[in-house]
Short mmCIF file of N, CA and C in Angstrom, two decimals:
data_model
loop_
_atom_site.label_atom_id
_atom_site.label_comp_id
_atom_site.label_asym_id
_atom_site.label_seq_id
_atom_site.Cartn_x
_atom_site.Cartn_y
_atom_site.Cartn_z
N UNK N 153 -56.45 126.61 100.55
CA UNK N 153 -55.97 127.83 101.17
C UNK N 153 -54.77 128.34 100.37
N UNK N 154 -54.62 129.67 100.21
CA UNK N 154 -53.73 130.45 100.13
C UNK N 154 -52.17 129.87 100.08
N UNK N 155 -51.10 130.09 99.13
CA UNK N 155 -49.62 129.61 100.09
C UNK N 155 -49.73 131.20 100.82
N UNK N 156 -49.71 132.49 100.34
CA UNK N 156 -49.32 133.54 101.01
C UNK N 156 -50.16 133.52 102.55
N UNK N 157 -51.75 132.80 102.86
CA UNK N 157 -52.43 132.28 104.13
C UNK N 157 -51.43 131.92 105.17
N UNK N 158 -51.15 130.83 103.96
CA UNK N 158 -50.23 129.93 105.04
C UNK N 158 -49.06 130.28 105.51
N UNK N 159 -48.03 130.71 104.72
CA UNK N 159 -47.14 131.40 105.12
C UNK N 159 -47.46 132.27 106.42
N UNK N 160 -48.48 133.21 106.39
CA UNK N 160 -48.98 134.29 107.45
C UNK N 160 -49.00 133.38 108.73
N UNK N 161 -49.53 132.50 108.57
CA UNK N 161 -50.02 131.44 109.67
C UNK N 161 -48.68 130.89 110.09
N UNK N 162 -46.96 130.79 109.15
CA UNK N 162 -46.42 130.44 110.27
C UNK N 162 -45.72 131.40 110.64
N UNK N 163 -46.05 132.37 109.98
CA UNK N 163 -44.99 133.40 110.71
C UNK N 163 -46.08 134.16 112.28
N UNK N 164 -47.27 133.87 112.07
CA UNK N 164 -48.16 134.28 113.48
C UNK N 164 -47.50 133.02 114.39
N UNK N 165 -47.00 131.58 114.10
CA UNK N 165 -47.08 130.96 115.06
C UNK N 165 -47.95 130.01 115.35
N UNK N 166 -49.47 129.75 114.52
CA UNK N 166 -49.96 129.13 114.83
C UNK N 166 -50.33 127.63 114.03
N UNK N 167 -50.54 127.04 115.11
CA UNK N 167 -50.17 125.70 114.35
C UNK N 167 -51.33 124.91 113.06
N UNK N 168 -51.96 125.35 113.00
CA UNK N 168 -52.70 125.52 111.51
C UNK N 168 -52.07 125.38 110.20
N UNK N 169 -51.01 125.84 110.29
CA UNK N 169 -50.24 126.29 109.43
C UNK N 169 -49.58 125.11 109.07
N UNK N 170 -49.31 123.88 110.04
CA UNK N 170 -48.75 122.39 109.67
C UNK N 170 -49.81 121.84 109.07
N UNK N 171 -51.40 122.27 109.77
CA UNK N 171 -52.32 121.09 108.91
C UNK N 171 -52.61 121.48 107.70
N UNK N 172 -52.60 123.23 107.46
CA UNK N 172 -52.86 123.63 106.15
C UNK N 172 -51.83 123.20 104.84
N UNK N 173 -50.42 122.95 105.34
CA UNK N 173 -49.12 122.45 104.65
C UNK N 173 -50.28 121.37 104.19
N UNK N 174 -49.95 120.31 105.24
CA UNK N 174 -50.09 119.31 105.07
C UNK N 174 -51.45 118.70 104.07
N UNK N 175 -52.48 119.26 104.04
CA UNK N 175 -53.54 119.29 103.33
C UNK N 175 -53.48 119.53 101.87
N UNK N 176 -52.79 120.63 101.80
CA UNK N 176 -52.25 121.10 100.48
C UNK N 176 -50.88 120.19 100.11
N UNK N 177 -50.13 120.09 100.80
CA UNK N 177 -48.99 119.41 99.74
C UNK N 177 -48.77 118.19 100.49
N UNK N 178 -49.19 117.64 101.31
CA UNK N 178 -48.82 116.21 102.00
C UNK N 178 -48.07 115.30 101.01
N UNK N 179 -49.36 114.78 99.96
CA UNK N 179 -49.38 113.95 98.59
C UNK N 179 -48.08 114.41 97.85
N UNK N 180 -47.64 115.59 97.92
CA UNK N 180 -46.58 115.91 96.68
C UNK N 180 -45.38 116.10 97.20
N UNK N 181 -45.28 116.23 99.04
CA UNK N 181 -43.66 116.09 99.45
C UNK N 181 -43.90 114.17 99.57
N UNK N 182 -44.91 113.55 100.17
CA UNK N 182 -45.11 112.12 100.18
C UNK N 182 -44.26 111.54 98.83
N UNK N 183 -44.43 112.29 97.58
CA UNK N 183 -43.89 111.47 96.30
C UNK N 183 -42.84 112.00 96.19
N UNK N 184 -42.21 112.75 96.55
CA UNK N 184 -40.89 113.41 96.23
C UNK N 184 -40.05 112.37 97.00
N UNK N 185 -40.10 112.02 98.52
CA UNK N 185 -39.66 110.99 99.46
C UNK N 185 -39.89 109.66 98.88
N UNK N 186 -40.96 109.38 98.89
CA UNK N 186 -41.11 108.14 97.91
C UNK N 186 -40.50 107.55 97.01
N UNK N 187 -40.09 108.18 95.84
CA UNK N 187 -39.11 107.92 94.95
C UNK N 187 -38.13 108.07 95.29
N UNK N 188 -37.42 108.69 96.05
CA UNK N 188 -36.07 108.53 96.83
C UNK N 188 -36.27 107.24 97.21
N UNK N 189 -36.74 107.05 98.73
CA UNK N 189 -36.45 106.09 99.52
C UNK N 189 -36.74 105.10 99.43
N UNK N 190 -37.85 105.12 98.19
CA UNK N 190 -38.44 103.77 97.93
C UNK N 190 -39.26 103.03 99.45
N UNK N 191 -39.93 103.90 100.65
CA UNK N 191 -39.98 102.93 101.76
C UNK N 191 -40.85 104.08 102.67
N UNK N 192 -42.38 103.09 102.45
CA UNK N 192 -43.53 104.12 103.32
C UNK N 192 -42.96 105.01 104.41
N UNK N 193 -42.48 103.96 105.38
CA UNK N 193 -42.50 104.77 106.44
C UNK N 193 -41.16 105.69 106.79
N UNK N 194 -40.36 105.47 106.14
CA UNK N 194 -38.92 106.14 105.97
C UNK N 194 -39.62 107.52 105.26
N UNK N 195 -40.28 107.63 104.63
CA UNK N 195 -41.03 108.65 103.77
C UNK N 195 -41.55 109.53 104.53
N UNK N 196 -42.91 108.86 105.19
CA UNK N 196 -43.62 109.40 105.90
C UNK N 196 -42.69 110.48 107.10
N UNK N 197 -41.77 109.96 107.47
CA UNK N 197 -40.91 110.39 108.26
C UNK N 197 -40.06 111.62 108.28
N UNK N 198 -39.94 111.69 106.77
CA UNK N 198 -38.87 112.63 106.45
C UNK N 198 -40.18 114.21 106.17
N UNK N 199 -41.68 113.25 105.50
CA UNK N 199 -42.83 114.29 105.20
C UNK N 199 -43.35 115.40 106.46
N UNK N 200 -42.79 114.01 107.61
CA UNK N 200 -43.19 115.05 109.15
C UNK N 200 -42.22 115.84 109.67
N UNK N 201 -40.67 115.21 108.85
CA UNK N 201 -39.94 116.45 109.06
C UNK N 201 -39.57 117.68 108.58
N UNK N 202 -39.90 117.50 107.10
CA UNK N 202 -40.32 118.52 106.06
C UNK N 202 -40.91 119.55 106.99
N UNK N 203 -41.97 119.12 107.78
CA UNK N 203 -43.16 120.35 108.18
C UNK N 203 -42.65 120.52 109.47
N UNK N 204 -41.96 119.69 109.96
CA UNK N 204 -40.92 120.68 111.28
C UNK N 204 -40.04 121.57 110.67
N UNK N 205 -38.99 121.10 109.65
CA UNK N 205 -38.60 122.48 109.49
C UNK N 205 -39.08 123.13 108.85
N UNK N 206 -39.84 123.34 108.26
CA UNK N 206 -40.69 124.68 107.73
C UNK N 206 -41.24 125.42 109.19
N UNK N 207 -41.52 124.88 109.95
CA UNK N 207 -42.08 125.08 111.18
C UNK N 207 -41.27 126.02 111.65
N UNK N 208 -39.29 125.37 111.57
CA UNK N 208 -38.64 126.11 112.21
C UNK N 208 -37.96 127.35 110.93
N UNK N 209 -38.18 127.39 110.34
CA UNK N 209 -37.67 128.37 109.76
C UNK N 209 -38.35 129.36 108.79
N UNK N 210 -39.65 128.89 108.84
CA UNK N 210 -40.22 130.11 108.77
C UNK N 210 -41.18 130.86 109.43
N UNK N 211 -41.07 131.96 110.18
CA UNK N 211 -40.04 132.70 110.01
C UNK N 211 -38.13 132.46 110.35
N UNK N 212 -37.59 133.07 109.85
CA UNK N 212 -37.54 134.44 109.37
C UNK N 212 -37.38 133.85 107.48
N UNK N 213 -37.09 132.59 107.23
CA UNK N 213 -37.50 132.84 105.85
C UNK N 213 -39.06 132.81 105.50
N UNK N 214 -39.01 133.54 104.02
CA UNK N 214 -40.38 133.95 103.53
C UNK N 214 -40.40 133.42 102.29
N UNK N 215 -40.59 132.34 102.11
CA UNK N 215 -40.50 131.77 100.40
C UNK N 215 -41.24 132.71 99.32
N UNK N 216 -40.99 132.45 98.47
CA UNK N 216 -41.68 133.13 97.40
C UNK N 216 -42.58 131.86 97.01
N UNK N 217 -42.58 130.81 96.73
CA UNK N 217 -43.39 129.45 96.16
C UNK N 217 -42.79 128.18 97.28
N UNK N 218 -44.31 127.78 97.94
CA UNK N 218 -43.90 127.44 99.45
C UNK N 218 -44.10 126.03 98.75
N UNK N 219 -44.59 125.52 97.71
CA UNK N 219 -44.78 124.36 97.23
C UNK N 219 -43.05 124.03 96.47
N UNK N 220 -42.32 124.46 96.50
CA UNK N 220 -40.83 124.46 95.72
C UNK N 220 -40.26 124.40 97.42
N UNK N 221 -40.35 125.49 97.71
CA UNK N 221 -39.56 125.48 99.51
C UNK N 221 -39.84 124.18 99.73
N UNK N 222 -41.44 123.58 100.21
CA UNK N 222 -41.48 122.15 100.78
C UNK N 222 -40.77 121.28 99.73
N UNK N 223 -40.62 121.43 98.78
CA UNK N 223 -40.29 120.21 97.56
C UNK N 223 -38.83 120.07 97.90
N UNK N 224 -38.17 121.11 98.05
CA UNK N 224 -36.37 121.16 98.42
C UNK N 224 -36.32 120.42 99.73
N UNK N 225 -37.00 121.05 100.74
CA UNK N 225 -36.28 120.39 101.91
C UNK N 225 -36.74 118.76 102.01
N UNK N 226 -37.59 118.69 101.36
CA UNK N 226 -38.55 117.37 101.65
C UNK N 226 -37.12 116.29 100.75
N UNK N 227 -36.77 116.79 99.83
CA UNK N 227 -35.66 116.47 99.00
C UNK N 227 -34.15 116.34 99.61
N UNK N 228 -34.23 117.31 100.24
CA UNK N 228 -33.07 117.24 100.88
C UNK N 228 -33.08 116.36 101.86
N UNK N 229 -34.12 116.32 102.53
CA UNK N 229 -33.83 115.42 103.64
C UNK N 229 -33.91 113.89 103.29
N UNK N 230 -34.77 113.34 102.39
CA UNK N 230 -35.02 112.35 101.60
C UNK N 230 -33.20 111.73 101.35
N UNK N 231 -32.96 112.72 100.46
CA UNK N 231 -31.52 112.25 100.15
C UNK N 231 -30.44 111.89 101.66
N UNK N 232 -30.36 112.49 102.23
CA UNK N 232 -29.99 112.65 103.54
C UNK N 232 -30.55 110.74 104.33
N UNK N 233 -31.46 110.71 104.33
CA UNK N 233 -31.92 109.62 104.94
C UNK N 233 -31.59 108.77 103.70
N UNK N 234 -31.80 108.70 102.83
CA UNK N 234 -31.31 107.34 101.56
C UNK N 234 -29.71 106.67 101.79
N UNK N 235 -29.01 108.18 102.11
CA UNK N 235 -27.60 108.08 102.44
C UNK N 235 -27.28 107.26 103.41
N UNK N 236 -27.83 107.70 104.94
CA UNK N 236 -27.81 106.80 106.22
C UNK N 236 -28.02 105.35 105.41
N UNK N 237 -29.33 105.46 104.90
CA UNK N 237 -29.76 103.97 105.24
C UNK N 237 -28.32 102.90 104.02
N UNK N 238 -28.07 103.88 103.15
CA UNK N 238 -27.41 102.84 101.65
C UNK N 238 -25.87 103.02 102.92
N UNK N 239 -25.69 103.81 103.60
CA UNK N 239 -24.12 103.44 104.17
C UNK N 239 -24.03 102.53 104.46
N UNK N 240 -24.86 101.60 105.60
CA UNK N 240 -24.59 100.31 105.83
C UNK N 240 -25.48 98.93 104.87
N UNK N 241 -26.17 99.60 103.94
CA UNK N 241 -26.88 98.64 102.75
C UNK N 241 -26.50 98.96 101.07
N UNK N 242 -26.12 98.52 100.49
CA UNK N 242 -26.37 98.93 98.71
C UNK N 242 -27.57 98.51 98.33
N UNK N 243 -28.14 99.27 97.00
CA UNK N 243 -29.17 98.49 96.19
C UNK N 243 -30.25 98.94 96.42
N UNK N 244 -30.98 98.95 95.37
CA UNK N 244 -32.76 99.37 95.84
C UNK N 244 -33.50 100.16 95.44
N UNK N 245 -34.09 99.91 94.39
CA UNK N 245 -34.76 101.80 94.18
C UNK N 245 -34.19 102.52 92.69
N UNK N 246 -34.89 103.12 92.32
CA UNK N 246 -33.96 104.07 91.65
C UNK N 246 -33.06 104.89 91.89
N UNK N 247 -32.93 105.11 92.56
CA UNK N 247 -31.69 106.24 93.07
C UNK N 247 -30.92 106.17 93.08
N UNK N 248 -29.84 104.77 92.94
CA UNK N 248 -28.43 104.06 92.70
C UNK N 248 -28.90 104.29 91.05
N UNK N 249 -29.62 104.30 90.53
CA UNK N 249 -29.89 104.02 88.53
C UNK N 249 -29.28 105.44 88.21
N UNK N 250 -30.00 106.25 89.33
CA UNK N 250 -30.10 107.40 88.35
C UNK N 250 -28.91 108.65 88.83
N UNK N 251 -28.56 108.17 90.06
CA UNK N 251 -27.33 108.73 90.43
C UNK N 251 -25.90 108.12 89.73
N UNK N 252 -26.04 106.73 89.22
CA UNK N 252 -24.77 106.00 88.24
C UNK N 252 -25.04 106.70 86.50
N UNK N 253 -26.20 107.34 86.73
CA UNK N 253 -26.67 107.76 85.09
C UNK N 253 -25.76 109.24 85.12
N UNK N 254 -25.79 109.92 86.11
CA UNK N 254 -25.02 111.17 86.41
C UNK N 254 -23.83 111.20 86.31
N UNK N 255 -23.09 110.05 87.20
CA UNK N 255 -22.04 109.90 87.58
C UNK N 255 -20.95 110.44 86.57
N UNK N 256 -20.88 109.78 85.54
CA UNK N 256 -19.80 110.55 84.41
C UNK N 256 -19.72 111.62 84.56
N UNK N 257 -21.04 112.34 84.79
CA UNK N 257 -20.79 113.74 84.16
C UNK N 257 -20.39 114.99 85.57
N UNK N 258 -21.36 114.19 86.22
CA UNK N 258 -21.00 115.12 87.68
C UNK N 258 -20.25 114.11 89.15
N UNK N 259 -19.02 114.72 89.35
CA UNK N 259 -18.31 114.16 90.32
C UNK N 259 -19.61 114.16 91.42
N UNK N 260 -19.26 113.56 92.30
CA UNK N 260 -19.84 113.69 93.68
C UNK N 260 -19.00 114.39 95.00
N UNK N 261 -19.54 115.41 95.43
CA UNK N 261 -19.28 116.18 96.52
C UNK N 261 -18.17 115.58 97.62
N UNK N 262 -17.16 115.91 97.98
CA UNK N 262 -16.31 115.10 99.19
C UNK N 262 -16.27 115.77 100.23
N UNK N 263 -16.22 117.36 100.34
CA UNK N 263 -16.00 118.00 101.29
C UNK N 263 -16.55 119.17 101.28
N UNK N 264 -16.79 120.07 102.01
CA UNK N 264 -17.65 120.97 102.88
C UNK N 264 -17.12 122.23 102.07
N UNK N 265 -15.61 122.22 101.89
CA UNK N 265 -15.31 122.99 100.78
C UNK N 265 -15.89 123.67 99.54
N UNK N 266 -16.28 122.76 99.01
CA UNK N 266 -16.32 122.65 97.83
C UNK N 266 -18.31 123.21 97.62
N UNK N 267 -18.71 123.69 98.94
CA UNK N 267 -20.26 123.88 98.59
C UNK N 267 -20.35 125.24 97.45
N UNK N 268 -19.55 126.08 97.75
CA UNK N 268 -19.61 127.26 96.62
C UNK N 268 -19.45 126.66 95.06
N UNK N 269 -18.60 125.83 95.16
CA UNK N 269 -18.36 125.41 93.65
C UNK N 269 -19.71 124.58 93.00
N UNK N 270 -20.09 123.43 94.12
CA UNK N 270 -21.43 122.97 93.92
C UNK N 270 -22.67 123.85 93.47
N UNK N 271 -22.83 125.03 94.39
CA UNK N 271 -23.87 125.77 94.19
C UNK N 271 -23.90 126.76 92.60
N UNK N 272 -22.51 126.98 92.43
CA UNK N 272 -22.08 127.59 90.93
C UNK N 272 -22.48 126.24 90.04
N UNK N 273 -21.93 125.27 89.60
CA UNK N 273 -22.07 123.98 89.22
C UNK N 273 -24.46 123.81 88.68
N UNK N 274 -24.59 124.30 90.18
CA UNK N 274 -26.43 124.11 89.97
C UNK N 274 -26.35 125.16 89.22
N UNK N 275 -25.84 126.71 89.89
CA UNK N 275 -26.61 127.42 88.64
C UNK N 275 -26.38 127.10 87.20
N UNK N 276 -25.18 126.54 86.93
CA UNK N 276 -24.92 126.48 85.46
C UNK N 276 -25.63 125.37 85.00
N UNK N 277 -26.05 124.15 85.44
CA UNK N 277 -26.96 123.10 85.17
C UNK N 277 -28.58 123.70 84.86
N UNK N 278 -29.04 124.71 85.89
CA UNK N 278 -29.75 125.24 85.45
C UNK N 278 -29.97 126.16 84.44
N UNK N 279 -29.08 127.23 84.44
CA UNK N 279 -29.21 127.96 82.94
C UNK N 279 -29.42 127.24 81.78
N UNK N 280 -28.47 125.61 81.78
CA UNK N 280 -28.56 124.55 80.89
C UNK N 280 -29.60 123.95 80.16
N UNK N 281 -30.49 123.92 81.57
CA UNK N 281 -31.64 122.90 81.29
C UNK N 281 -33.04 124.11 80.92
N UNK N 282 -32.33 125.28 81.07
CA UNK N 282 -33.72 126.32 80.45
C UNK N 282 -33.15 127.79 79.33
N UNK N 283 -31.96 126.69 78.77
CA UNK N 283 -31.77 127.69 77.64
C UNK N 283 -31.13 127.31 76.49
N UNK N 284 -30.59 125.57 77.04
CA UNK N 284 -30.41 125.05 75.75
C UNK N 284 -31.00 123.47 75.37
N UNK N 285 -32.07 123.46 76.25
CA UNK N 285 -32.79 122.10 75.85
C UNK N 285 -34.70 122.54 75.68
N UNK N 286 -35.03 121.80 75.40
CA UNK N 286 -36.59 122.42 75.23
C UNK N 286 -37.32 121.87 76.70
N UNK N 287 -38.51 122.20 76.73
CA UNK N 287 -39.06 122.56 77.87
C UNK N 287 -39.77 120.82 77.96
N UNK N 288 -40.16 120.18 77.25
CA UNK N 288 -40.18 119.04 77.27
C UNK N 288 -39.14 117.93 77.83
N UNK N 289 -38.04 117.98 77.29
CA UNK N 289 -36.50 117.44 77.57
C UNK N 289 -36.08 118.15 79.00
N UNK N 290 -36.51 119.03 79.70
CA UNK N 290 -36.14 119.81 80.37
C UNK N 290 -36.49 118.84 81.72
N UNK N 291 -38.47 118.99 81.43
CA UNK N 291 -39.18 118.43 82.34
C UNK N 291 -38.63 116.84 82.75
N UNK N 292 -38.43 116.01 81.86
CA UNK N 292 -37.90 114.89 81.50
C UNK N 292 -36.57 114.46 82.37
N UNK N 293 -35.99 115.48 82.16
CA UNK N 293 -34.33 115.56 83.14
C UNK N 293 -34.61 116.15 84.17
N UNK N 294 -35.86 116.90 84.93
CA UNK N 294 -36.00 116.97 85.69
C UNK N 294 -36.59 115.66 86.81
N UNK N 295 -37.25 115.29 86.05
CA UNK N 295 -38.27 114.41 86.43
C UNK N 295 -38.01 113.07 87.10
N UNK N 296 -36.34 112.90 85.99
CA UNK N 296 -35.50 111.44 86.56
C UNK N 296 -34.73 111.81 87.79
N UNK N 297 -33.96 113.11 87.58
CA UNK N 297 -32.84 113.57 88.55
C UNK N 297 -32.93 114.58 89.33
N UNK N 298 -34.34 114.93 89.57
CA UNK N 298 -34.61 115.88 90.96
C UNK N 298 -35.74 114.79 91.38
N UNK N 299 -36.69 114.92 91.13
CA UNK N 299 -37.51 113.70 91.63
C UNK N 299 -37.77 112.65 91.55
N UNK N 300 -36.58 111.82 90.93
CA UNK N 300 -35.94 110.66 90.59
C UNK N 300 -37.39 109.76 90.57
N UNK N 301 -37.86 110.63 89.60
CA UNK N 301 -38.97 109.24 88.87
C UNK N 301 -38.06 107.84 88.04
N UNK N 302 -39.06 106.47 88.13
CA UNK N 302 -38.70 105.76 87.10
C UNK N 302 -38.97 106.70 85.88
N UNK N 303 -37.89 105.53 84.87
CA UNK N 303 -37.87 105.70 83.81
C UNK N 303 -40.14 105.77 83.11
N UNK N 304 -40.18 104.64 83.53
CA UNK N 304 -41.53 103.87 83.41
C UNK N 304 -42.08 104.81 83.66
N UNK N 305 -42.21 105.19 84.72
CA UNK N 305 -43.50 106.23 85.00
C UNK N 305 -43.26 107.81 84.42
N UNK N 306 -42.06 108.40 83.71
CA UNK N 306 -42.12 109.35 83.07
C UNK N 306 -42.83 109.01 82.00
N UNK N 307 -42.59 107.92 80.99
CA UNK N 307 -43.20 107.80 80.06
C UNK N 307 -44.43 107.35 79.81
N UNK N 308 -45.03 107.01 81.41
CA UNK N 308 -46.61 106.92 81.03
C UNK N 308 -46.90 107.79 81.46
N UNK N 309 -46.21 108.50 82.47
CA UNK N 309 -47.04 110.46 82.45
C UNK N 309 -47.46 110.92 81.21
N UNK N 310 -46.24 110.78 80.26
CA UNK N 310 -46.19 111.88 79.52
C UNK N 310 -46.79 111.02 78.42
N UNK N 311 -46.88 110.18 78.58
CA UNK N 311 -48.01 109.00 76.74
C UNK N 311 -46.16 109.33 75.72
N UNK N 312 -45.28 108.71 76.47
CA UNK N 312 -43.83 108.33 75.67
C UNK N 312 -43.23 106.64 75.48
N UNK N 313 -42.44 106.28 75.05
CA UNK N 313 -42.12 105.06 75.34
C UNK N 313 -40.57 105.17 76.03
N UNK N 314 -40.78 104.36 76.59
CA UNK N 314 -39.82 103.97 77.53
C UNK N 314 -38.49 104.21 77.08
N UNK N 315 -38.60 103.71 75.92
CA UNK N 315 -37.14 103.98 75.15
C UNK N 315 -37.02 105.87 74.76
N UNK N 316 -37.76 106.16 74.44
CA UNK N 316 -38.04 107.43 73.55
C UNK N 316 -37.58 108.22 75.00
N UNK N 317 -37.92 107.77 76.04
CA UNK N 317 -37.56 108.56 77.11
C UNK N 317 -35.98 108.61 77.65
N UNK N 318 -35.84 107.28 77.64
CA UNK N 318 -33.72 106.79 77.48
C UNK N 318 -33.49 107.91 76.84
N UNK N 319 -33.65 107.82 75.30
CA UNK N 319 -33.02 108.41 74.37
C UNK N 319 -33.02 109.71 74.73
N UNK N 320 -33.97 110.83 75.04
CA UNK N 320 -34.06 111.81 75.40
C UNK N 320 -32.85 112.12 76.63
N UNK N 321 -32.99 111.82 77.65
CA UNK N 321 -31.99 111.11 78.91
C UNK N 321 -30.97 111.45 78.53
N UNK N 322 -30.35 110.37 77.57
CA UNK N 322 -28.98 110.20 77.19
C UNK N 322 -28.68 111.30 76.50
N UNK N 323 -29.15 111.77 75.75
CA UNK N 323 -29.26 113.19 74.73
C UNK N 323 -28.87 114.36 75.73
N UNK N 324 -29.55 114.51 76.53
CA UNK N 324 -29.71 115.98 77.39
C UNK N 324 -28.41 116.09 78.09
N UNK N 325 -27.94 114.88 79.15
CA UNK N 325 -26.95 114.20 79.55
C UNK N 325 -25.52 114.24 79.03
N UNK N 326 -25.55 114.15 77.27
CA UNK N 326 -24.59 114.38 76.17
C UNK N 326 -24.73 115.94 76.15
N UNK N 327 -25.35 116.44 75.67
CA UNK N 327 -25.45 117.74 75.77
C UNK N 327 -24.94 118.67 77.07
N UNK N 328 -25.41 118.11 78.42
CA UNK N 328 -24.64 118.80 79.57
C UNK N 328 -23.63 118.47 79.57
N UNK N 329 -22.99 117.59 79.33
CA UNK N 329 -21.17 117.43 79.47
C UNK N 329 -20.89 118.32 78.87
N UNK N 330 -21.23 118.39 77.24
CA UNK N 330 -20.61 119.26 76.62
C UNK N 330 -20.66 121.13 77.41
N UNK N 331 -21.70 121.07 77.51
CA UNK N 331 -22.34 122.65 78.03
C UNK N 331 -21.07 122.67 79.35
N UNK N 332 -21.38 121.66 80.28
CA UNK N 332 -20.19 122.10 81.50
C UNK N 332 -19.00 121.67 81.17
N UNK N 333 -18.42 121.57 80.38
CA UNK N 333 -16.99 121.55 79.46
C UNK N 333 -16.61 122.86 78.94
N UNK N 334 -17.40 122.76 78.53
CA UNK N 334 -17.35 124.66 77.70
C UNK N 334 -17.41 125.51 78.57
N UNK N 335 -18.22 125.06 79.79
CA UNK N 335 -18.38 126.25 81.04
C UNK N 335 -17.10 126.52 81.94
N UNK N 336 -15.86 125.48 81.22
CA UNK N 336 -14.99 125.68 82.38
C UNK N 336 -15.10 124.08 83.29
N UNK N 337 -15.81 123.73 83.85
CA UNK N 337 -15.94 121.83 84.17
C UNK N 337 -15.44 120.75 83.89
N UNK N 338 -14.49 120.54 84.58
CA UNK N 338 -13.84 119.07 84.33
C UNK N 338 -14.31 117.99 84.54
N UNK N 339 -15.10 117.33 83.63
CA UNK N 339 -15.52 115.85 83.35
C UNK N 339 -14.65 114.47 83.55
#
């Protein structure tokens, strides 16, 4: 089906519109959670809440690409629940790897303040990653630190070696410091 179908379907209200989500992207908010949480049913959980809030908010939002809309919140909430659970546990997963791989370069958020600066901060990461790295390297830094794939499994996606994929990593990584240095960013 359609995303513009589906969309129609939740802004009519009817509940079709969760099984049609779900049919179409179940599998791809399922792996987005997955690699976060590392943990079926913690996953599954966040996948059924994904499609509540889409439920609740659209309407009145109208995505333009409802497969990116589900991918964010499914993300967001993912992170959100990794958080709960690592407050009273450390360890586990990639997500401590690849959030300590960041760390140098990007502080971590403290206060509620500071969301404008964050959201400036993404756009300039993004202009970054689609105007001064190639579309390969791009996918790659996407791949570890939005959908916090292993290392491993980028490079058998893509037929790379493991290392060849580090190296890339570390490269792009070197390159954004510099880029948000120059942008004004204190490292």
């Amino acid at each position: 089906m359609q995303d513009s179908v589906i969309i129609e379907l939740y802004n009519k209200r009817d509940e079709r519109a969760i099984a049609e989500t779900q049919d179409k992207y179940g599998a791809y908010c399922m792996t987005i959670a997955y690699n976060i949480l590392a943990d079926r049913l913690d996953s599954e959980e966040c996948v059924n809440d994904t499609y509540l809030r889409a439920w609740n908010t659209i309407p009145p939002e109208q995505p333009e690409q409802l497969r990116s809309y589900l991918g964010a919140i499914t993300r967001h909430l993912s992170l959100d629940r990794y958080r709960e659970k690592t407050r009273e546990k450390r360890g586990g997963g990639d997500m401590p790897l690849a959030l300590e791989e960041l760390d140098e370069i990007i502080a971590a958020p403290s206060d509620v303040e500071r969301e404008y600066d964050l959201r400036a901060l993404g756009e300039c990461i993004n202009r970054f990653l689609h105007t001064r790295v190639s579309a390969r390297d791009c996918d790659i830094f996407l791949c570890r630190y939005y959908f916090v794939y292993p290392v491993e499994q980028i490079a058998k996606q893509l037929k790379f070696s493991e290392a060849y994929v580090r190296n890339i990593l570390s490269r792009t990584r070197r390159k954004l410091k510099a880029y948000l240095e120059k942008e004004g960013y204190s490292i």
